[in-house]
Amino acid sequence: SQTIHQWPATLVQPVGSPLSLECTVEGTSNPNLYWYRQAAGRGLQLLFYSVGIGQISSEVPQNLSASRPQDRQFILSSKKLLLSDSGFYLCAWSIRDYGYTFGSGTRLTVV
Amino acid sequence: EDQVTQSPEALRLQEGESSSLNCSYTVSGLRGLFWYRQDPGKGPEFLFTLYSAGEEKEKERLKATLTKKESFLHITAPKPEDSATYLCAIPYSGGGADGLTFGKGTHLIIQP
């Protein structure tokens, strides 16, 4: 069966520090991968999606970047965190529109 | 532009008190409508996908229905463990983008 792993679960980082969040998927090949952010009082916002290795599309201008070095690995990064980067980050995968499966999320607090 | 609006924002029910959550959407060419359940501090958990008007799906005390403009999540005789935020989402309709547009969710509390 397919599973998605996301870590760490919580993270507290100072302003200006770098960020790396990792997501891996098991049990499927060539999935579409996504990074979402959920801020308090707002819905889930799509940040990045990827349809293959090295292929990254960004939905909103921001301080973050994403990479997909392997088929089932998706990384969210920042060189210098801002206070506004705080939020709940979720990784997800899908095969076309046949269901989107989410990871357990990372709670990021920038202080 | 794709839009998903959920109502009410919050709903408090007594155990056993049935109700419905609403999800209205605007999209050019619906390719499915998804319902998720999200517990505090966790990722959304998939419940249902509906693809065409008139379609219905059920799971335990939940039933999802779809029309051309909205979807309803009916909760029958809810229990305290049904307390969660329920999210509705639709796939992006075009422009080469991929992913889901989410509503802000309905925060449901079932009191014993």
Coordinates of C-alpha atoms in Angstrom, one line a residue:
Chain A
S1 CA 0.0 0.0 0.0
Q2 CA 1.0 3.6 -0.5
T3 CA 2.3 5.6 2.4
I4 CA 3.7 9.2 2.7
H5 CA 6.3 10.2 5.3
Q6 CA 6.9 13.8 6.3
W7 CA 9.3 15.1 8.9
P8 CA 9.9 16.7 11.3
A9 CA 6.5 17.0 12.9
T10 CA 7.3 20.2 14.7
L11 CA 10.0 22.8 14.1
V12 CA 10.9 26.1 15.8
Q13 CA 13.4 28.2 13.8
P14 CA 14.8 31.7 14.3
V15 CA 14.2 34.4 11.7
G16 CA 16.9 34.3 9.1
S17 CA 17.8 30.6 9.5
P18 CA 17.5 28.0 6.7
L19 CA 14.8 25.5 6.3
S20 CA 14.6 22.0 4.9
L21 CA 11.4 19.9 5.1
E22 CA 11.4 16.4 3.5
C23 CA 8.6 14.2 2.2
T24 CA 8.9 10.7 0.8
V25 CA 6.3 8.5 -0.8
E26 CA 6.3 4.7 -0.8
G27 CA 4.4 2.1 -2.8
T28 CA 3.9 4.1 -6.0
S29 CA 5.8 5.3 -9.0
N30 CA 5.9 8.7 -10.7
P31 CA 3.4 10.4 -8.4
N32 CA 2.5 14.0 -8.6
L33 CA 3.8 15.7 -5.4
Y34 CA 2.6 18.8 -3.7
W35 CA 3.5 21.2 -0.9
Y36 CA 0.6 23.0 0.8
R37 CA 0.6 25.5 3.7
Q38 CA -2.2 26.0 6.1
A39 CA -2.2 29.2 8.1
A40 CA -4.5 30.0 11.0
G41 CA -7.9 31.1 9.7
R42 CA -7.0 30.4 6.1
G43 CA -7.6 27.4 3.9
L44 CA -4.9 25.2 2.5
Q45 CA -2.8 27.0 0.0
L46 CA -0.9 25.2 -2.7
L47 CA 2.8 26.3 -2.7
F48 CA 4.5 23.9 -5.2
Y49 CA 3.7 20.9 -7.3
S50 CA 5.8 18.5 -9.3
V51 CA 4.9 16.1 -12.0
G52 CA 8.4 14.5 -12.2
I53 CA 12.0 14.6 -11.1
G54 CA 13.4 18.1 -11.4
Q55 CA 10.0 19.5 -12.5
I56 CA 8.8 22.1 -10.1
S57 CA 5.9 24.6 -10.5
S58 CA 5.2 27.4 -8.1
E59 CA 1.8 28.7 -7.4
V60 CA 2.6 31.8 -5.3
P61 CA 5.6 34.1 -5.1
Q62 CA 7.3 33.5 -1.8
N63 CA 10.4 33.0 0.2
L64 CA 10.4 29.2 -0.3
S65 CA 11.7 26.8 -2.9
A66 CA 11.1 23.2 -3.7
S67 CA 13.1 20.4 -5.2
R68 CA 12.5 16.8 -6.4
P69 CA 15.8 15.0 -6.5
Q70 CA 14.3 11.6 -6.7
D71 CA 10.9 10.2 -8.0
R72 CA 9.4 9.8 -4.6
Q73 CA 11.2 12.6 -2.7
F74 CA 10.0 16.2 -2.4
I75 CA 11.9 18.9 -0.4
L76 CA 10.8 22.3 0.7
S77 CA 13.5 24.8 1.5
S78 CA 14.3 28.3 2.4
K79 CA 17.6 30.1 2.7
K80 CA 16.3 32.7 5.2
L81 CA 13.1 32.2 7.1
L82 CA 10.7 35.1 7.7
L83 CA 8.1 35.3 10.5
S84 CA 5.4 35.0 7.9
D85 CA 6.7 31.6 6.9
S86 CA 5.2 30.2 10.1
G87 CA 2.4 27.7 9.5
F88 CA 1.4 24.1 9.0
Y89 CA 3.1 22.5 6.0
L90 CA 1.6 19.5 4.3
C91 CA 3.0 17.3 1.6
A92 CA 0.6 15.3 -0.6
W93 CA 0.7 13.0 -3.6
S94 CA -1.7 12.0 -6.3
I95 CA -1.9 9.9 -9.4
R96 CA -3.9 12.2 -11.7
D97 CA -7.1 13.2 -9.9
Y98 CA -7.6 9.8 -8.4
G99 CA -7.4 11.0 -4.8
Y100 CA -4.9 13.2 -3.1
T101 CA -3.2 11.7 0.0
F102 CA -1.7 14.0 2.6
G103 CA 1.2 13.5 5.0
S104 CA 0.9 14.2 8.7
G105 CA 2.3 17.7 8.4
T106 CA 5.0 19.9 9.9
R107 CA 4.2 22.7 12.3
L108 CA 6.7 25.4 11.7
T109 CA 7.1 28.3 14.1
V110 CA 9.5 31.1 13.1
V111 CA 10.6 33.1 16.1
Chain B
E1 CA -11.2 31.7 -11.2
D2 CA -11.9 28.5 -9.2
Q3 CA -13.7 29.1 -5.9
V4 CA -14.8 26.9 -3.1
T5 CA -16.9 28.2 -0.2
Q6 CA -17.9 26.2 2.8
S7 CA -20.7 26.9 5.3
P8 CA -21.1 27.2 8.1
E9 CA -17.6 28.0 9.4
A10 CA -18.4 26.3 12.6
L11 CA -21.2 24.0 13.8
R12 CA -21.9 22.7 17.3
L13 CA -24.4 19.8 17.6
Q14 CA -25.6 17.5 20.3
E15 CA -24.7 13.9 20.0
G16 CA -27.4 12.3 17.7
E17 CA -28.4 15.6 16.2
S18 CA -28.2 15.2 12.4
S19 CA -27.2 18.1 10.1
S20 CA -25.6 19.0 6.8
L21 CA -22.5 20.9 5.8
N22 CA -22.4 22.8 2.5
C23 CA -19.7 23.3 -0.1
S24 CA -20.5 25.6 -3.0
Y25 CA -18.1 25.8 -5.9
T26 CA -17.3 27.7 -9.1
V27 CA -15.2 26.0 -11.7
S28 CA -15.2 25.6 -15.5
G29 CA -15.4 21.9 -15.9
L30 CA -15.6 19.9 -12.7
R31 CA -13.1 17.0 -12.6
G32 CA -14.2 15.8 -9.2
L33 CA -15.1 17.1 -5.8
F34 CA -13.2 15.9 -2.7
W35 CA -14.2 15.8 1.0
Y36 CA -11.6 15.4 3.7
R37 CA -11.7 15.2 7.4
Q38 CA -8.9 17.0 9.4
D39 CA -8.2 16.5 13.1
P40 CA -6.2 19.1 15.0
G41 CA -2.5 19.0 14.2
K42 CA -2.9 16.3 11.6
G43 CA -3.1 16.1 7.8
P44 CA -6.4 15.9 6.0
E45 CA -7.8 12.4 5.7
F46 CA -9.6 11.4 2.5
L47 CA -13.4 10.7 2.8
F48 CA -15.1 10.9 -0.6
T49 CA -14.7 11.8 -4.2
L50 CA -17.8 12.8 -6.3
Y51 CA -17.5 13.2 -10.0
S52 CA -21.0 14.0 -11.4
A53 CA -24.2 15.7 -10.4
G54 CA -26.6 13.3 -8.6
E55 CA -23.8 11.1 -7.3
E56 CA -23.9 10.0 -3.7
K57 CA -21.4 8.2 -1.4
E58 CA -21.7 7.0 2.1
K59 CA -19.4 6.0 4.9
E60 CA -20.7 5.1 8.3
R61 CA -22.6 8.2 9.5
L62 CA -21.5 10.4 6.6
K63 CA -23.2 10.8 3.2
A64 CA -21.9 13.1 0.5
T65 CA -24.0 14.4 -2.4
L66 CA -23.2 16.5 -5.4
T67 CA -25.2 19.0 -7.6
K68 CA -24.0 21.2 -10.4
K69 CA -23.2 24.0 -8.0
E70 CA -22.7 22.5 -4.6
S71 CA -22.0 19.5 -2.5
F72 CA -23.5 18.5 0.9
L73 CA -22.0 16.4 3.6
H74 CA -24.8 14.9 5.6
I75 CA -24.0 13.7 9.1
T76 CA -26.6 11.4 10.6
A77 CA -26.8 10.8 14.4
P78 CA -23.2 12.0 14.9
K79 CA -21.0 10.9 17.8
P80 CA -18.3 13.0 19.6
E81 CA -15.6 11.2 17.6
D82 CA -17.1 12.9 14.5
S83 CA -15.8 16.2 15.8
A84 CA -13.2 17.6 13.3
T85 CA -12.8 20.1 10.5
Y86 CA -14.4 19.0 7.3
L87 CA -12.7 20.3 4.1
C88 CA -14.1 20.4 0.6
A89 CA -11.8 20.7 -2.5
I90 CA -11.8 20.7 -6.3
P91 CA -9.0 20.1 -8.8
Y92 CA -7.7 23.1 -10.6
S93 CA -9.7 23.6 -13.8
G94 CA -7.0 24.6 -16.3
G95 CA -4.1 26.8 -17.2
G96 CA -1.6 24.0 -16.8
A97 CA -1.7 24.2 -13.0
D98 CA -2.2 21.1 -10.9
G99 CA -3.5 20.6 -7.4
L100 CA -6.6 21.3 -5.3
T101 CA -8.4 24.4 -4.4
F102 CA -9.7 24.1 -0.9
G103 CA -12.5 25.7 1.1
K104 CA -11.7 27.1 4.5
G105 CA -13.6 24.2 6.1
T106 CA -16.4 23.6 8.6
H107 CA -15.3 23.1 12.2
L108 CA -17.7 20.6 13.6
I109 CA -18.1 19.9 17.3
I110 CA -20.3 17.1 18.6
Q111 CA -21.2 17.4 22.3
P112 CA -22.0 14.3 24.3

